[in-house]
Amino acid sequence: KFFNITIISLGFIIAIILIKYKPAYKVSIEGEELGYIENKTAFEESLKEEIKEDSDKNIEEVTLNTEPVYELKLVNRTEETNEEQNIEEIKEKVKDDMTVTYKYYEIALEDNVVETVNTSEEAEKIVEQIKAEKSEEEVNLTIQEKYTTENDIQINDIETAKLNVENKVEEKIEEELESQMPDVNGIKLAVLPITGQITSRYGVSSNIRKSTHTGLDIAARKVKE
């Protein structure tokens, strides 16, 4: 009987406590108390997500060198929790004291990096579009995933990146075409000279022309296209 009375009494006391109080985490950083939050795990995830969203680069991981301290307490139910305000205060305090790992994607033309973008989707879209546009040419474009803790990498938007890659591809195609051209004494020839019978020389007068001939005519077989 005494045991039952004790259990009932404890239950009654717990009920009174839960009516008047609630569990919450007191958040502190570097010895400074910031306020209260309800869920520690959700708060930590939101903190790192907001740090990622503040960057114009693709952040893979955030490590706070100075971690907030969380202390579980029973506080009066009238005590307000303010996750957003606490997040903003922590972000301000740790902005120069955290390690950020950035993920980015390099677009390479024949193993030479020509552009850098934030996401794999952007890189794949650029490569697919250029290969479709240059379907008659062999375009060797590849994509590589990279990581760095340096914040000075140059990241371009997709329009600028595509234009830069296109220009490099055009330069490469022109270089290959030029390397295949024959040359005479170091002079590149876009069209090979032909052999045949000269039918009209430069400077010759003729009744079919109003003036002397300004070129040299050579009779040759027509090349089938």
mmCIF file with all atom_site columns, C-alpha atoms in Angstrom:
data_model
loop_
_atom_site.group_PDB
_atom_site.id
_atom_site.type_symbol
_atom_site.label_atom_id
_atom_site.label_alt_id
_atom_site.label_comp_id
_atom_site.label_asym_id
_atom_site.label_entity_id
_atom_site.label_seq_id
_atom_site.pdbx_PDB_ins_code
_atom_site.Cartn_x
_atom_site.Cartn_y
_atom_site.Cartn_z
_atom_site.occupancy
_atom_site.B_iso_or_equiv
_atom_site.pdbx_formal_charge
_atom_site.auth_seq_id
_atom_site.auth_comp_id
_atom_site.auth_asym_id
_atom_site.auth_atom_id
_atom_site.pdbx_PDB_model_num
ATOM 1   C CA . LYS A 1 1   ? 0.000  0.000  0.000    1.00 0.00 ? 1   LYS A CA 1
ATOM 2   C CA . PHE A 1 2   ? 2.817  2.378  0.900    1.00 0.00 ? 2   PHE A CA 1
ATOM 3   C CA . PHE A 1 3   ? 4.528  1.600  -2.440   1.00 0.00 ? 3   PHE A CA 1
ATOM 4   C CA . ASN A 1 4   ? 1.361  2.401  -4.368   1.00 0.00 ? 4   ASN A CA 1
ATOM 5   C CA . ILE A 1 5   ? 0.931  5.684  -2.526   1.00 0.00 ? 5   ILE A CA 1
ATOM 6   C CA . THR A 1 6   ? 4.544  6.582  -3.296   1.00 0.00 ? 6   THR A CA 1
ATOM 7   C CA . ILE A 1 7   ? 4.106  5.855  -7.020   1.00 0.00 ? 7   ILE A CA 1
ATOM 8   C CA . ILE A 1 8   ? 0.914  7.920  -7.163   1.00 0.00 ? 8   ILE A CA 1
ATOM 9   C CA . SER A 1 9   ? 2.599  10.789 -5.335   1.00 0.00 ? 9   SER A CA 1
ATOM 10  C CA . LEU A 1 10  ? 5.592  10.749 -7.677   1.00 0.00 ? 10  LEU A CA 1
ATOM 11  C CA . GLY A 1 11  ? 3.296  10.700 -10.684  1.00 0.00 ? 11  GLY A CA 1
ATOM 12  C CA . PHE A 1 12  ? 1.366  13.636 -9.276   1.00 0.00 ? 12  PHE A CA 1
ATOM 13  C CA . ILE A 1 13  ? 4.570  15.598 -8.673   1.00 0.00 ? 13  ILE A CA 1
ATOM 14  C CA . ILE A 1 14  ? 5.873  14.820 -12.179  1.00 0.00 ? 14  ILE A CA 1
ATOM 15  C CA . ALA A 1 15  ? 2.559  15.929 -13.678  1.00 0.00 ? 15  ALA A CA 1
ATOM 16  C CA . ILE A 1 16  ? 2.729  19.229 -11.799  1.00 0.00 ? 16  ILE A CA 1
ATOM 17  C CA . ILE A 1 17  ? 6.324  19.750 -12.956  1.00 0.00 ? 17  ILE A CA 1
ATOM 18  C CA . LEU A 1 18  ? 5.438  19.027 -16.592  1.00 0.00 ? 18  LEU A CA 1
ATOM 19  C CA . ILE A 1 19  ? 2.499  21.392 -16.431  1.00 0.00 ? 19  ILE A CA 1
ATOM 20  C CA . LYS A 1 20  ? 4.683  24.226 -15.157  1.00 0.00 ? 20  LYS A CA 1
ATOM 21  C CA . TYR A 1 21  ? 8.022  23.394 -16.813  1.00 0.00 ? 21  TYR A CA 1
ATOM 22  C CA . LYS A 1 22  ? 9.319  22.120 -20.155  1.00 0.00 ? 22  LYS A CA 1
ATOM 23  C CA . PRO A 1 23  ? 12.651 20.645 -21.269  1.00 0.00 ? 23  PRO A CA 1
ATOM 24  C CA . ALA A 1 24  ? 14.862 22.970 -23.320  1.00 0.00 ? 24  ALA A CA 1
ATOM 25  C CA . TYR A 1 25  ? 18.525 23.369 -24.226  1.00 0.00 ? 25  TYR A CA 1
ATOM 26  C CA . LYS A 1 26  ? 20.433 26.393 -23.029  1.00 0.00 ? 26  LYS A CA 1
ATOM 27  C CA . VAL A 1 27  ? 22.864 27.441 -25.780  1.00 0.00 ? 27  VAL A CA 1
ATOM 28  C CA . SER A 1 28  ? 26.200 29.064 -24.949  1.00 0.00 ? 28  SER A CA 1
ATOM 29  C CA . ILE A 1 29  ? 29.308 29.807 -26.965  1.00 0.00 ? 29  ILE A CA 1
ATOM 30  C CA . GLU A 1 30  ? 32.665 30.977 -25.638  1.00 0.00 ? 30  GLU A CA 1
ATOM 31  C CA . GLY A 1 31  ? 31.072 31.289 -22.201  1.00 0.00 ? 31  GLY A CA 1
ATOM 32  C CA . GLU A 1 32  ? 28.297 33.603 -23.420  1.00 0.00 ? 32  GLU A CA 1
ATOM 33  C CA . GLU A 1 33  ? 24.720 32.426 -22.909  1.00 0.00 ? 33  GLU A CA 1
ATOM 34  C CA . LEU A 1 34  ? 22.618 33.008 -26.031  1.00 0.00 ? 34  LEU A CA 1
ATOM 35  C CA . GLY A 1 35  ? 19.199 31.572 -25.231  1.00 0.00 ? 35  GLY A CA 1
ATOM 36  C CA . TYR A 1 36  ? 17.100 28.429 -25.390  1.00 0.00 ? 36  TYR A CA 1
ATOM 37  C CA . ILE A 1 37  ? 16.197 25.982 -28.131  1.00 0.00 ? 37  ILE A CA 1
ATOM 38  C CA . GLU A 1 38  ? 13.855 22.987 -28.218  1.00 0.00 ? 38  GLU A CA 1
ATOM 39  C CA . ASN A 1 39  ? 15.715 20.443 -30.369  1.00 0.00 ? 39  ASN A CA 1
ATOM 40  C CA . LYS A 1 40  ? 19.512 20.222 -30.350  1.00 0.00 ? 40  LYS A CA 1
ATOM 41  C CA . THR A 1 41  ? 19.885 17.959 -33.429  1.00 0.00 ? 41  THR A CA 1
ATOM 42  C CA . ALA A 1 42  ? 17.536 20.029 -35.581  1.00 0.00 ? 42  ALA A CA 1
ATOM 43  C CA . PHE A 1 43  ? 19.243 23.223 -34.415  1.00 0.00 ? 43  PHE A CA 1
ATOM 44  C CA . GLU A 1 44  ? 22.735 21.976 -35.371  1.00 0.00 ? 44  GLU A CA 1
ATOM 45  C CA . GLU A 1 45  ? 21.507 20.907 -38.826  1.00 0.00 ? 45  GLU A CA 1
ATOM 46  C CA . SER A 1 46  ? 19.778 24.248 -39.400  1.00 0.00 ? 46  SER A CA 1
ATOM 47  C CA . LEU A 1 47  ? 22.906 26.135 -38.309  1.00 0.00 ? 47  LEU A CA 1
ATOM 48  C CA . LYS A 1 48  ? 25.126 24.369 -40.862  1.00 0.00 ? 48  LYS A CA 1
ATOM 49  C CA . GLU A 1 49  ? 22.513 24.619 -43.616  1.00 0.00 ? 49  GLU A CA 1
ATOM 50  C CA . GLU A 1 50  ? 22.216 28.378 -43.128  1.00 0.00 ? 50  GLU A CA 1
ATOM 51  C CA . ILE A 1 51  ? 26.002 28.761 -43.238  1.00 0.00 ? 51  ILE A CA 1
ATOM 52  C CA . LYS A 1 52  ? 25.962 26.868 -46.559  1.00 0.00 ? 52  LYS A CA 1
ATOM 53  C CA . GLU A 1 53  ? 23.164 29.046 -47.952  1.00 0.00 ? 53  GLU A CA 1
ATOM 54  C CA . ASP A 1 54  ? 25.112 32.217 -47.142  1.00 0.00 ? 54  ASP A CA 1
ATOM 55  C CA . SER A 1 55  ? 27.852 31.182 -49.577  1.00 0.00 ? 55  SER A CA 1
ATOM 56  C CA . ASP A 1 56  ? 27.787 31.606 -53.356  1.00 0.00 ? 56  ASP A CA 1
ATOM 57  C CA . LYS A 1 57  ? 29.829 28.396 -53.616  1.00 0.00 ? 57  LYS A CA 1
ATOM 58  C CA . ASN A 1 58  ? 28.866 24.752 -53.194  1.00 0.00 ? 58  ASN A CA 1
ATOM 59  C CA . ILE A 1 59  ? 29.727 23.870 -49.571  1.00 0.00 ? 59  ILE A CA 1
ATOM 60  C CA . GLU A 1 60  ? 30.165 20.177 -48.851  1.00 0.00 ? 60  GLU A CA 1
ATOM 61  C CA . GLU A 1 61  ? 30.964 20.330 -45.124  1.00 0.00 ? 61  GLU A CA 1
ATOM 62  C CA . VAL A 1 62  ? 31.199 22.895 -42.312  1.00 0.00 ? 62  VAL A CA 1
ATOM 63  C CA . THR A 1 63  ? 33.283 22.268 -39.186  1.00 0.00 ? 63  THR A CA 1
ATOM 64  C CA . LEU A 1 64  ? 32.978 24.787 -36.356  1.00 0.00 ? 64  LEU A CA 1
ATOM 65  C CA . ASN A 1 65  ? 36.327 25.183 -34.597  1.00 0.00 ? 65  ASN A CA 1
ATOM 66  C CA . THR A 1 66  ? 34.478 26.689 -31.639  1.00 0.00 ? 66  THR A CA 1
ATOM 67  C CA . GLU A 1 67  ? 31.430 24.536 -30.920  1.00 0.00 ? 67  GLU A CA 1
ATOM 68  C CA . PRO A 1 68  ? 28.325 25.802 -29.099  1.00 0.00 ? 68  PRO A CA 1
ATOM 69  C CA . VAL A 1 69  ? 27.647 24.238 -25.695  1.00 0.00 ? 69  VAL A CA 1
ATOM 70  C CA . TYR A 1 70  ? 24.201 22.748 -25.069  1.00 0.00 ? 70  TYR A CA 1
ATOM 71  C CA . GLU A 1 71  ? 22.810 22.163 -21.567  1.00 0.00 ? 71  GLU A CA 1
ATOM 72  C CA . LEU A 1 72  ? 19.483 20.397 -21.080  1.00 0.00 ? 72  LEU A CA 1
ATOM 73  C CA . LYS A 1 73  ? 17.312 22.136 -18.491  1.00 0.00 ? 73  LYS A CA 1
ATOM 74  C CA . LEU A 1 74  ? 13.761 22.303 -17.211  1.00 0.00 ? 74  LEU A CA 1
ATOM 75  C CA . VAL A 1 75  ? 12.575 25.848 -17.797  1.00 0.00 ? 75  VAL A CA 1
ATOM 76  C CA . ASN A 1 76  ? 9.336  27.652 -17.152  1.00 0.00 ? 76  ASN A CA 1
ATOM 77  C CA . ARG A 1 77  ? 6.846  27.080 -19.958  1.00 0.00 ? 77  ARG A CA 1
ATOM 78  C CA . THR A 1 78  ? 6.658  30.836 -20.422  1.00 0.00 ? 78  THR A CA 1
ATOM 79  C CA . GLU A 1 79  ? 10.349 30.862 -21.393  1.00 0.00 ? 79  GLU A CA 1
ATOM 80  C CA . GLU A 1 80  ? 10.575 31.516 -25.130  1.00 0.00 ? 80  GLU A CA 1
ATOM 81  C CA . THR A 1 81  ? 12.881 29.590 -27.445  1.00 0.00 ? 81  THR A CA 1
ATOM 82  C CA . ASN A 1 82  ? 14.341 31.415 -30.433  1.00 0.00 ? 82  ASN A CA 1
ATOM 83  C CA . GLU A 1 83  ? 16.287 29.183 -32.803  1.00 0.00 ? 83  GLU A CA 1
ATOM 84  C CA . GLU A 1 84  ? 16.696 31.758 -35.583  1.00 0.00 ? 84  GLU A CA 1
ATOM 85  C CA . GLN A 1 85  ? 18.127 34.444 -33.333  1.00 0.00 ? 85  GLN A CA 1
ATOM 86  C CA . ASN A 1 86  ? 20.553 31.955 -31.760  1.00 0.00 ? 86  ASN A CA 1
ATOM 87  C CA . ILE A 1 87  ? 21.664 30.771 -35.214  1.00 0.00 ? 87  ILE A CA 1
ATOM 88  C CA . GLU A 1 88  ? 22.376 34.322 -36.363  1.00 0.00 ? 88  GLU A CA 1
ATOM 89  C CA . GLU A 1 89  ? 24.417 35.081 -33.231  1.00 0.00 ? 89  GLU A CA 1
ATOM 90  C CA . ILE A 1 90  ? 26.468 31.887 -33.571  1.00 0.00 ? 90  ILE A CA 1
ATOM 91  C CA . LYS A 1 91  ? 27.091 32.537 -37.287  1.00 0.00 ? 91  LYS A CA 1
ATOM 92  C CA . GLU A 1 92  ? 28.442 35.959 -36.438  1.00 0.00 ? 92  GLU A CA 1
ATOM 93  C CA . LYS A 1 93  ? 30.757 34.584 -33.758  1.00 0.00 ? 93  LYS A CA 1
ATOM 94  C CA . VAL A 1 94  ? 32.169 31.655 -35.775  1.00 0.00 ? 94  VAL A CA 1
ATOM 95  C CA . LYS A 1 95  ? 32.368 33.228 -39.255  1.00 0.00 ? 95  LYS A CA 1
ATOM 96  C CA . ASP A 1 96  ? 36.163 33.568 -38.968  1.00 0.00 ? 96  ASP A CA 1
ATOM 97  C CA . ASP A 1 97  ? 36.659 30.411 -36.919  1.00 0.00 ? 97  ASP A CA 1
ATOM 98  C CA . MET A 1 98  ? 35.344 27.523 -38.994  1.00 0.00 ? 98  MET A CA 1
ATOM 99  C CA . THR A 1 99  ? 36.675 25.115 -41.602  1.00 0.00 ? 99  THR A CA 1
ATOM 100 C CA . VAL A 1 100 ? 34.624 24.958 -44.786  1.00 0.00 ? 100 VAL A CA 1
ATOM 101 C CA . THR A 1 101 ? 35.065 22.278 -47.446  1.00 0.00 ? 101 THR A CA 1
ATOM 102 C CA . TYR A 1 102 ? 33.922 23.375 -50.896  1.00 0.00 ? 102 TYR A CA 1
ATOM 103 C CA . LYS A 1 103 ? 32.914 21.007 -53.695  1.00 0.00 ? 103 LYS A CA 1
ATOM 104 C CA . TYR A 1 104 ? 33.166 22.106 -57.311  1.00 0.00 ? 104 TYR A CA 1
ATOM 105 C CA . TYR A 1 105 ? 33.428 20.657 -60.800  1.00 0.00 ? 105 TYR A CA 1
ATOM 106 C CA . GLU A 1 106 ? 36.155 21.216 -63.386  1.00 0.00 ? 106 GLU A CA 1
ATOM 107 C CA . ILE A 1 107 ? 35.493 20.998 -67.114  1.00 0.00 ? 107 ILE A CA 1
ATOM 108 C CA . ALA A 1 108 ? 38.640 19.924 -68.965  1.00 0.00 ? 108 ALA A CA 1
ATOM 109 C CA . LEU A 1 109 ? 39.417 19.956 -72.676  1.00 0.00 ? 109 LEU A CA 1
ATOM 110 C CA . GLU A 1 110 ? 41.886 17.162 -73.393  1.00 0.00 ? 110 GLU A CA 1
ATOM 111 C CA . ASP A 1 111 ? 43.071 17.151 -69.744  1.00 0.00 ? 111 ASP A CA 1
ATOM 112 C CA . ASN A 1 112 ? 43.458 20.953 -69.639  1.00 0.00 ? 112 ASN A CA 1
ATOM 113 C CA . VAL A 1 113 ? 41.040 22.592 -67.195  1.00 0.00 ? 113 VAL A CA 1
ATOM 114 C CA . VAL A 1 114 ? 39.126 25.385 -68.932  1.00 0.00 ? 114 VAL A CA 1
ATOM 115 C CA . GLU A 1 115 ? 36.227 26.113 -66.545  1.00 0.00 ? 115 GLU A CA 1
ATOM 116 C CA . THR A 1 116 ? 34.923 25.611 -63.013  1.00 0.00 ? 116 THR A CA 1
ATOM 117 C CA . VAL A 1 117 ? 31.269 25.455 -61.953  1.00 0.00 ? 117 VAL A CA 1
ATOM 118 C CA . ASN A 1 118 ? 29.357 24.740 -58.749  1.00 0.00 ? 118 ASN A CA 1
ATOM 119 C CA . THR A 1 119 ? 27.362 21.622 -59.575  1.00 0.00 ? 119 THR A CA 1
ATOM 120 C CA . SER A 1 120 ? 27.617 18.436 -61.619  1.00 0.00 ? 120 SER A CA 1
ATOM 121 C CA . GLU A 1 121 ? 24.308 19.332 -63.293  1.00 0.00 ? 121 GLU A CA 1
ATOM 122 C CA . GLU A 1 122 ? 25.775 22.590 -64.615  1.00 0.00 ? 122 GLU A CA 1
ATOM 123 C CA . ALA A 1 123 ? 28.933 20.859 -65.857  1.00 0.00 ? 123 ALA A CA 1
ATOM 124 C CA . GLU A 1 124 ? 27.002 18.056 -67.575  1.00 0.00 ? 124 GLU A CA 1
ATOM 125 C CA . LYS A 1 125 ? 24.630 20.522 -69.242  1.00 0.00 ? 125 LYS A CA 1
ATOM 126 C CA . ILE A 1 126 ? 27.527 22.546 -70.675  1.00 0.00 ? 126 ILE A CA 1
ATOM 127 C CA . VAL A 1 127 ? 29.348 19.471 -71.988  1.00 0.00 ? 127 VAL A CA 1
ATOM 128 C CA . GLU A 1 128 ? 26.211 17.935 -73.512  1.00 0.00 ? 128 GLU A CA 1
ATOM 129 C CA . GLN A 1 129 ? 25.210 21.173 -75.266  1.00 0.00 ? 129 GLN A CA 1
ATOM 130 C CA . ILE A 1 130 ? 28.654 21.796 -76.747  1.00 0.00 ? 130 ILE A CA 1
ATOM 131 C CA . LYS A 1 131 ? 29.039 18.200 -77.931  1.00 0.00 ? 131 LYS A CA 1
ATOM 132 C CA . ALA A 1 132 ? 25.609 18.439 -79.574  1.00 0.00 ? 132 ALA A CA 1
ATOM 133 C CA . GLU A 1 133 ? 26.550 21.722 -81.276  1.00 0.00 ? 133 GLU A CA 1
ATOM 134 C CA . LYS A 1 134 ? 29.892 20.290 -82.446  1.00 0.00 ? 134 LYS A CA 1
ATOM 135 C CA . SER A 1 135 ? 28.532 16.862 -83.387  1.00 0.00 ? 135 SER A CA 1
ATOM 136 C CA . GLU A 1 136 ? 30.665 16.788 -86.548  1.00 0.00 ? 136 GLU A CA 1
ATOM 137 C CA . GLU A 1 137 ? 33.849 17.349 -84.554  1.00 0.00 ? 137 GLU A CA 1
ATOM 138 C CA . GLU A 1 138 ? 35.553 15.139 -81.981  1.00 0.00 ? 138 GLU A CA 1
ATOM 139 C CA . VAL A 1 139 ? 35.315 17.163 -78.770  1.00 0.00 ? 139 VAL A CA 1
ATOM 140 C CA . ASN A 1 140 ? 37.139 15.609 -75.802  1.00 0.00 ? 140 ASN A CA 1
ATOM 141 C CA . LEU A 1 141 ? 35.489 17.280 -72.794  1.00 0.00 ? 141 LEU A CA 1
ATOM 142 C CA . THR A 1 142 ? 35.567 15.655 -69.349  1.00 0.00 ? 142 THR A CA 1
ATOM 143 C CA . ILE A 1 143 ? 34.225 16.531 -65.884  1.00 0.00 ? 143 ILE A CA 1
ATOM 144 C CA . GLN A 1 144 ? 36.076 16.078 -62.586  1.00 0.00 ? 144 GLN A CA 1
ATOM 145 C CA . GLU A 1 145 ? 34.734 16.467 -59.038  1.00 0.00 ? 145 GLU A CA 1
ATOM 146 C CA . LYS A 1 146 ? 37.067 18.451 -56.760  1.00 0.00 ? 146 LYS A CA 1
ATOM 147 C CA . TYR A 1 147 ? 37.241 19.515 -53.097  1.00 0.00 ? 147 TYR A CA 1
ATOM 148 C CA . THR A 1 148 ? 39.094 22.374 -51.414  1.00 0.00 ? 148 THR A CA 1
ATOM 149 C CA . THR A 1 149 ? 39.153 24.360 -48.191  1.00 0.00 ? 149 THR A CA 1
ATOM 150 C CA . GLU A 1 150 ? 40.362 27.462 -50.031  1.00 0.00 ? 150 GLU A CA 1
ATOM 151 C CA . ASN A 1 151 ? 37.751 30.175 -50.600  1.00 0.00 ? 151 ASN A CA 1
ATOM 152 C CA . ASP A 1 152 ? 39.448 31.841 -53.559  1.00 0.00 ? 152 ASP A CA 1
ATOM 153 C CA . ILE A 1 153 ? 38.430 29.425 -56.328  1.00 0.00 ? 153 ILE A CA 1
ATOM 154 C CA . GLN A 1 154 ? 36.839 31.176 -59.318  1.00 0.00 ? 154 GLN A CA 1
ATOM 155 C CA . ILE A 1 155 ? 33.303 29.898 -59.912  1.00 0.00 ? 155 ILE A CA 1
ATOM 156 C CA . ASN A 1 156 ? 31.403 31.143 -62.983  1.00 0.00 ? 156 ASN A CA 1
ATOM 157 C CA . ASP A 1 157 ? 27.703 31.052 -63.735  1.00 0.00 ? 157 ASP A CA 1
ATOM 158 C CA . ILE A 1 158 ? 26.597 28.528 -66.327  1.00 0.00 ? 158 ILE A CA 1
ATOM 159 C CA . GLU A 1 159 ? 26.228 31.058 -69.187  1.00 0.00 ? 159 GLU A CA 1
ATOM 160 C CA . THR A 1 160 ? 29.719 32.498 -68.731  1.00 0.00 ? 160 THR A CA 1
ATOM 161 C CA . ALA A 1 161 ? 31.244 29.044 -68.260  1.00 0.00 ? 161 ALA A CA 1
ATOM 162 C CA . LYS A 1 162 ? 29.599 27.696 -71.424  1.00 0.00 ? 162 LYS A CA 1
ATOM 163 C CA . LEU A 1 163 ? 30.844 30.647 -73.480  1.00 0.00 ? 163 LEU A CA 1
ATOM 164 C CA . ASN A 1 164 ? 34.406 30.179 -72.194  1.00 0.00 ? 164 ASN A CA 1
ATOM 165 C CA . VAL A 1 165 ? 34.372 26.446 -72.935  1.00 0.00 ? 165 VAL A CA 1
ATOM 166 C CA . GLU A 1 166 ? 32.968 27.077 -76.422  1.00 0.00 ? 166 GLU A CA 1
ATOM 167 C CA . ASN A 1 167 ? 35.764 29.544 -77.166  1.00 0.00 ? 167 ASN A CA 1
ATOM 168 C CA . LYS A 1 168 ? 38.411 27.038 -76.055  1.00 0.00 ? 168 LYS A CA 1
ATOM 169 C CA . VAL A 1 169 ? 36.831 24.307 -78.166  1.00 0.00 ? 169 VAL A CA 1
ATOM 170 C CA . GLU A 1 170 ? 36.795 26.606 -81.212  1.00 0.00 ? 170 GLU A CA 1
ATOM 171 C CA . GLU A 1 171 ? 40.459 27.470 -80.665  1.00 0.00 ? 171 GLU A CA 1
ATOM 172 C CA . LYS A 1 172 ? 41.324 23.771 -80.412  1.00 0.00 ? 172 LYS A CA 1
ATOM 173 C CA . ILE A 1 173 ? 39.441 22.921 -83.616  1.00 0.00 ? 173 ILE A CA 1
ATOM 174 C CA . GLU A 1 174 ? 41.175 25.762 -85.483  1.00 0.00 ? 174 GLU A CA 1
ATOM 175 C CA . GLU A 1 175 ? 44.581 24.631 -84.209  1.00 0.00 ? 175 GLU A CA 1
ATOM 176 C CA . GLU A 1 176 ? 43.934 21.061 -85.395  1.00 0.00 ? 176 GLU A CA 1
ATOM 177 C CA . LEU A 1 177 ? 42.771 22.247 -88.822  1.00 0.00 ? 177 LEU A CA 1
ATOM 178 C CA . GLU A 1 178 ? 45.825 24.479 -89.181  1.00 0.00 ? 178 GLU A CA 1
ATOM 179 C CA . SER A 1 179 ? 48.152 21.650 -88.181  1.00 0.00 ? 179 SER A CA 1
ATOM 180 C CA . GLN A 1 180 ? 46.699 19.530 -90.994  1.00 0.00 ? 180 GLN A CA 1
ATOM 181 C CA . MET A 1 181 ? 47.231 22.214 -93.670  1.00 0.00 ? 181 MET A CA 1
ATOM 182 C CA . PRO A 1 182 ? 50.154 21.732 -96.083  1.00 0.00 ? 182 PRO A CA 1
ATOM 183 C CA . ASP A 1 183 ? 52.741 24.476 -96.227  1.00 0.00 ? 183 ASP A CA 1
ATOM 184 C CA . VAL A 1 184 ? 55.215 25.845 -98.752  1.00 0.00 ? 184 VAL A CA 1
ATOM 185 C CA . ASN A 1 185 ? 58.310 27.420 -97.221  1.00 0.00 ? 185 ASN A CA 1
ATOM 186 C CA . GLY A 1 186 ? 56.468 27.808 -93.908  1.00 0.00 ? 186 GLY A CA 1
ATOM 187 C CA . ILE A 1 187 ? 53.356 29.360 -95.502  1.00 0.00 ? 187 ILE A CA 1
ATOM 188 C CA . LYS A 1 188 ? 50.144 27.495 -94.685  1.00 0.00 ? 188 LYS A CA 1
ATOM 189 C CA . LEU A 1 189 ? 47.899 26.704 -97.660  1.00 0.00 ? 189 LEU A CA 1
ATOM 190 C CA . ALA A 1 190 ? 44.183 26.532 -97.000  1.00 0.00 ? 190 ALA A CA 1
ATOM 191 C CA . VAL A 1 191 ? 43.646 25.035 -100.500 1.00 0.00 ? 191 VAL A CA 1
ATOM 192 C CA . LEU A 1 192 ? 46.115 22.853 -102.342 1.00 0.00 ? 192 LEU A CA 1
ATOM 193 C CA . PRO A 1 193 ? 47.184 24.155 -105.809 1.00 0.00 ? 193 PRO A CA 1
ATOM 194 C CA . ILE A 1 194 ? 46.000 22.154 -108.809 1.00 0.00 ? 194 ILE A CA 1
ATOM 195 C CA . THR A 1 195 ? 47.765 20.934 -111.916 1.00 0.00 ? 195 THR A CA 1
ATOM 196 C CA . GLY A 1 196 ? 46.434 21.480 -115.425 1.00 0.00 ? 196 GLY A CA 1
ATOM 197 C CA . GLN A 1 197 ? 46.750 23.434 -118.655 1.00 0.00 ? 197 GLN A CA 1
ATOM 198 C CA . ILE A 1 198 ? 46.935 27.229 -118.424 1.00 0.00 ? 198 ILE A CA 1
ATOM 199 C CA . THR A 1 199 ? 44.094 28.586 -120.547 1.00 0.00 ? 199 THR A CA 1
ATOM 200 C CA . SER A 1 200 ? 44.521 32.291 -119.863 1.00 0.00 ? 200 SER A CA 1
ATOM 201 C CA . ARG A 1 201 ? 47.397 34.203 -118.291 1.00 0.00 ? 201 ARG A CA 1
ATOM 202 C CA . TYR A 1 202 ? 47.417 37.306 -116.178 1.00 0.00 ? 202 TYR A CA 1
ATOM 203 C CA . GLY A 1 203 ? 47.342 40.567 -118.212 1.00 0.00 ? 203 GLY A CA 1
ATOM 204 C CA . VAL A 1 204 ? 46.113 38.979 -121.464 1.00 0.00 ? 204 VAL A CA 1
ATOM 205 C CA . SER A 1 205 ? 43.625 41.004 -123.566 1.00 0.00 ? 205 SER A CA 1
ATOM 206 C CA . SER A 1 206 ? 40.583 39.249 -124.978 1.00 0.00 ? 206 SER A CA 1
ATOM 207 C CA . ASN A 1 207 ? 37.404 40.159 -126.813 1.00 0.00 ? 207 ASN A CA 1
ATOM 208 C CA . ILE A 1 208 ? 35.410 38.508 -124.005 1.00 0.00 ? 208 ILE A CA 1
ATOM 209 C CA . ARG A 1 209 ? 36.713 41.009 -121.452 1.00 0.00 ? 209 ARG A CA 1
ATOM 210 C CA . LYS A 1 210 ? 36.535 44.769 -121.216 1.00 0.00 ? 210 LYS A CA 1
ATOM 211 C CA . SER A 1 211 ? 40.038 44.922 -119.716 1.00 0.00 ? 211 SER A CA 1
ATOM 212 C CA . THR A 1 212 ? 43.114 42.744 -119.416 1.00 0.00 ? 212 THR A CA 1
ATOM 213 C CA . HIS A 1 213 ? 42.798 39.512 -117.449 1.00 0.00 ? 213 HIS A CA 1
ATOM 214 C CA . THR A 1 214 ? 43.379 39.957 -113.725 1.00 0.00 ? 214 THR A CA 1
ATOM 215 C CA . GLY A 1 215 ? 43.972 36.319 -112.907 1.00 0.00 ? 215 GLY A CA 1
ATOM 216 C CA . LEU A 1 216 ? 45.433 33.052 -114.076 1.00 0.00 ? 216 LEU A CA 1
ATOM 217 C CA . ASP A 1 217 ? 43.057 30.364 -115.425 1.00 0.00 ? 217 ASP A CA 1
ATOM 218 C CA . ILE A 1 218 ? 43.994 26.699 -115.187 1.00 0.00 ? 218 ILE A CA 1
ATOM 219 C CA . ALA A 1 219 ? 41.859 23.985 -116.750 1.00 0.00 ? 219 ALA A CA 1
ATOM 220 C CA . ALA A 1 220 ? 41.449 20.988 -114.431 1.00 0.00 ? 220 ALA A CA 1
ATOM 221 C CA . ARG A 1 221 ? 39.063 18.172 -113.728 1.00 0.00 ? 221 ARG A CA 1
ATOM 222 C CA . LYS A 1 222 ? 36.153 18.955 -111.409 1.00 0.00 ? 222 LYS A CA 1
ATOM 223 C CA . VAL A 1 223 ? 36.513 17.434 -107.954 1.00 0.00 ? 223 VAL A CA 1
ATOM 224 C CA . LYS A 1 224 ? 33.415 15.551 -106.859 1.00 0.00 ? 224 LYS A CA 1
ATOM 225 C CA . GLU A 1 225 ? 32.018 16.761 -103.512 1.00 0.00 ? 225 GLU A CA 1
#
